[in-house]
Amino acid sequence: MSKSHITTTINGDVREFLCDPSDTLLSVLRDNLGLTGTKEGCGTGDCGACSVTVNGRLVCSCLVLGVEAEGAEIGTVEGIGSSDKLHVIQQKFLEHAALQCGICTPGLIVSTKALLEENPNPTEDEARYYLAGNLCRCTGYDKIIRAVLDSAETLRGAA
Amino acid sequence: MSEAQDYKYIGQRTIRPDGYDKVTGRANYAADLALPNMIWGKVLRSPHAHAKIKSIDTSAAEAHPDVFAVATHADIPNQRNPGALNILAKDKALYHGHAVAAVAARTEQAAEEALGLIKVDYEVLTPVMNLDDAMAPNAPLIHDQLFTNGLPEKPSKPSNVASRMEMSKGDIEAGFKEADIVIEREFRTPTVHQGYIEPHACTVRYDADGQSMIWCSTQGHFDVRGSTANMLNIEHSKLKVIASEIGGGFGGKTTVYIEPVAMILSRKSGRPVKIQMDRDEVFKGSGPASATRNKVKIGARKDGTITAMEAHLYYESGAFPGAAPLGPGCMTIFTPYDVENQYVEGFDVVVNKPKVAAYRAPGAPQSEFACEMVINELADELGIDPIDFRLKNAAKEDTQTLYGPKLKAVGLVECLEAAKSSPHYQSALEQGVGRGVAAGFWFNIGGVSSVIINMNPDGTGTVLEGSPDIGGSRASMQMMAAEELQLPIETFTTIIPDTAHLAHNDTTGGSRTTFATGMAVIEAAADVVRQFKERAAAVWNVTPEQVQWTDGVAINANGEDKMTAAEICANAGRTGGQITGRGNINARGAGPSFGVHIADIKVDRETGKADVVRYTAIQDAGKAIHPSYVEGQYQGGAAQGIGWSMNEEYIYNKDGLLENPGFLDYRIPLASDLPMIETIIVEVPNSFHPYGVRGVGETGIIPPLAACGTAVSKSIGIRMTELPLSPPRILKAIQEAS
Ligand code: FES
Ligand code: FES
């Protein structure tokens, strides 16, 4: 099988890679490009640990093919916050102790950012339903939802 | 709730030291390591629940151009290791998903392809899929030489019952005679999985000079070293295990599955090997928790005094005998009650399912569910509030347990009182909502922990500890070191080094980390204080006894002299060398943690769907080192217990094949399934720990089963006895009752 040559933009950087037509975007990010912040919990679209944005749309990268990245803008957790300053959402997750093991956290941060871009003032219910695709087995979601609502408030204040 | 002591650093809600890495994606988990020249391993798993393996032909796989090595059971060097039969099956495949062979190839796809080239000749046998079938008179035998242990005489015939145990105190017959009311019920709980979001994965390298390395996600890297070294005949000093960040474990990562296999493949191929389980392999091939059938009988007088408690417990062990957490199930069931007459009998039974593994308070949720359901029914029959009924019979200091010791100071009464006065319990119930209350007990353990604190020339310190951090424990260790040394929390960095850099540590389990490893940190910190005093004494020409360590400063009791930690450390080379504190302990006296939960549930009578509308978890922490992470343990335990009660179960077809090995059909709670989980931290100090700490990780999964079970029963007016309380089961109960 011949490999495809793909040119894409990841977190603002132009990146090129070779991949098989069957490779998922998740495996390309992790195994070809070394962007291991995006996690694999299931590989079947059921856990949200692999959440990224493709052209601004929130997707499970395990359900997207690497070749679909051609010409697209991809956003991963590595692109959120800067090396000297965490994004508000990241800071709020820490302040609220919204992570225990942390394996769900990158996916949740990407999803929360997408949520708050779509809906800067979600109700608790709206946040819970928007994030229903991001499984967390450790926290019972309580502190996650608090961090999300607090992030929303802070971001609204800053806007 | 006691406010025994004033602390300067513990009890605060600090930002965890590993937090930055975890919110930025920088933290490295099991699947995140790639090594130069690395190849990929894949495991071939049995498509049958029960089958003889007549032969395995690996020649075609070996001939595949991209394949570097193939492994079967015959490649395990120590054939006498008891766990080896679960690592790679030998003569029989004992469950759907049992590992049978493995290959390592250039890519994951090539490895997958090569698995298809391995020819296994199976003779399919009748599977034994539940307790009833396993114990039926002519049940097919899973192990033909399994004779029940623990009977007065060795049985004449083998069976699927691996062992029986019994515990009693007082006079059970006399106790029931004293009762005005006796209730006896039988309950069932399903096979459930820990459901950690990170699948098992490892990257392993065997070097020609005999040095080898494992990088994996585990609750105990020293135990990974121990079991892999034993299975593969490697000396401990030549096997370095590095614990990656761990994406959840809950007991399920206290054992090895793929690590020895990867090592065999690496040894054969001469290349580093990575194995990463798929989610489907996690469900099929790693250890879930026991399904059970438990009968409980309790008698009480009209005034609410319990006179006798009896239980008969049956636990599935999976395909290997002795794996079921039967002992803890028997030991915990009646501990919340100060009742003289108790009797418990338990059975460990093999079935064609994966070998069960620990799951948060292993064994306790199932047995205590049965007890708490009957307690709630009795309270109703007696017309007594369920919290008052428990208060009347609650275990307290000096209560004689069924399993041996008398309890020291414990916080059950305090938890019950806090539950009773909680805003939740005080709130009125809406129409159609049922409320359930349940208590839970878990012993907690202590064990071996080894800690080193290296003080640096600038006065900062590095805490080296050996308990993989699953839920923020690095923060607690940092805070305890700070408290003992009276230095700011940021003075300390906590690191969890590999097995070559620290003496053995027991696994993160039994809620032992904050208690036992915390105690080792305190001991190591005290060792640093001792040396600080010696160094200051030497400079001042006084004895160490004349030096005080106050507020992080050495003070000469005979004068005005003061010396800071930074000054002592900067000068350490000239006063005798650098300063290292050591705490190598075997912690005794783990204080048990009791908890009480309240659940409000509303059932839609048309669909059978049950919604948890309000939930409160109350638990004794002894002393909460980091309250946010203590609350997190309560909430996480509650959520897992709610999942166990309401939805989760392994579903097998008639051939014994698992039908729901994925998160779509094995449905753990989602954010949209749960309300906020209110918490109340009760603090009754554990007298064995310098700060009063009790482990808090496990108790929280116990009460939800009966709290939810009772809440659903009340909402629909039918006493439910089997979990999970999924919509079809509730609907069926409603239809049958009408
Ligand atoms: S790994 Fe993509 S949704 Fe789970
Ligand atoms: S923090 Fe462990 S899965 Fe969410």
PDB file of C-alpha atoms in Angstrom, chain B residues 299-307 382 384 389 392-393:
ATOM      1  CA  GLY B 299     -33.288 -10.326  63.234  1.00  0.00           C
ATOM      2  CA  ALA B 300     -34.239  -7.400  65.463  1.00  0.00           C
ATOM      3  CA  ARG B 301     -36.342  -6.587  68.483  1.00  0.00           C
ATOM      4  CA  LYS B 302     -39.275  -4.164  68.266  1.00  0.00           C
ATOM      5  CA  ASP B 303     -37.201  -1.448  69.907  1.00  0.00           C
ATOM      6  CA  GLY B 304     -34.763  -1.593  66.992  1.00  0.00           C
ATOM      7  CA  THR B 305     -31.986  -3.645  68.603  1.00  0.00           C
ATOM      8  CA  ILE B 306     -30.463  -6.072  66.124  1.00  0.00           C
ATOM      9  CA  THR B 307     -30.050  -9.482  67.710  1.00  0.00           C
ATOM     10  CA  LEU B 382     -40.112  -1.497  62.422  1.00  0.00           C
ATOM     11  CA  ILE B 384     -37.865   3.486  62.501  1.00  0.00           C
ATOM     12  CA  PHE B 389     -31.933   2.377  63.227  1.00  0.00           C
ATOM     13  CA  LYS B 392     -28.965   2.416  67.570  1.00  0.00           C
ATOM     14  CA  ASN B 393     -26.762  -0.460  66.402  1.00  0.00           C
TER      15      ASN B 393
END
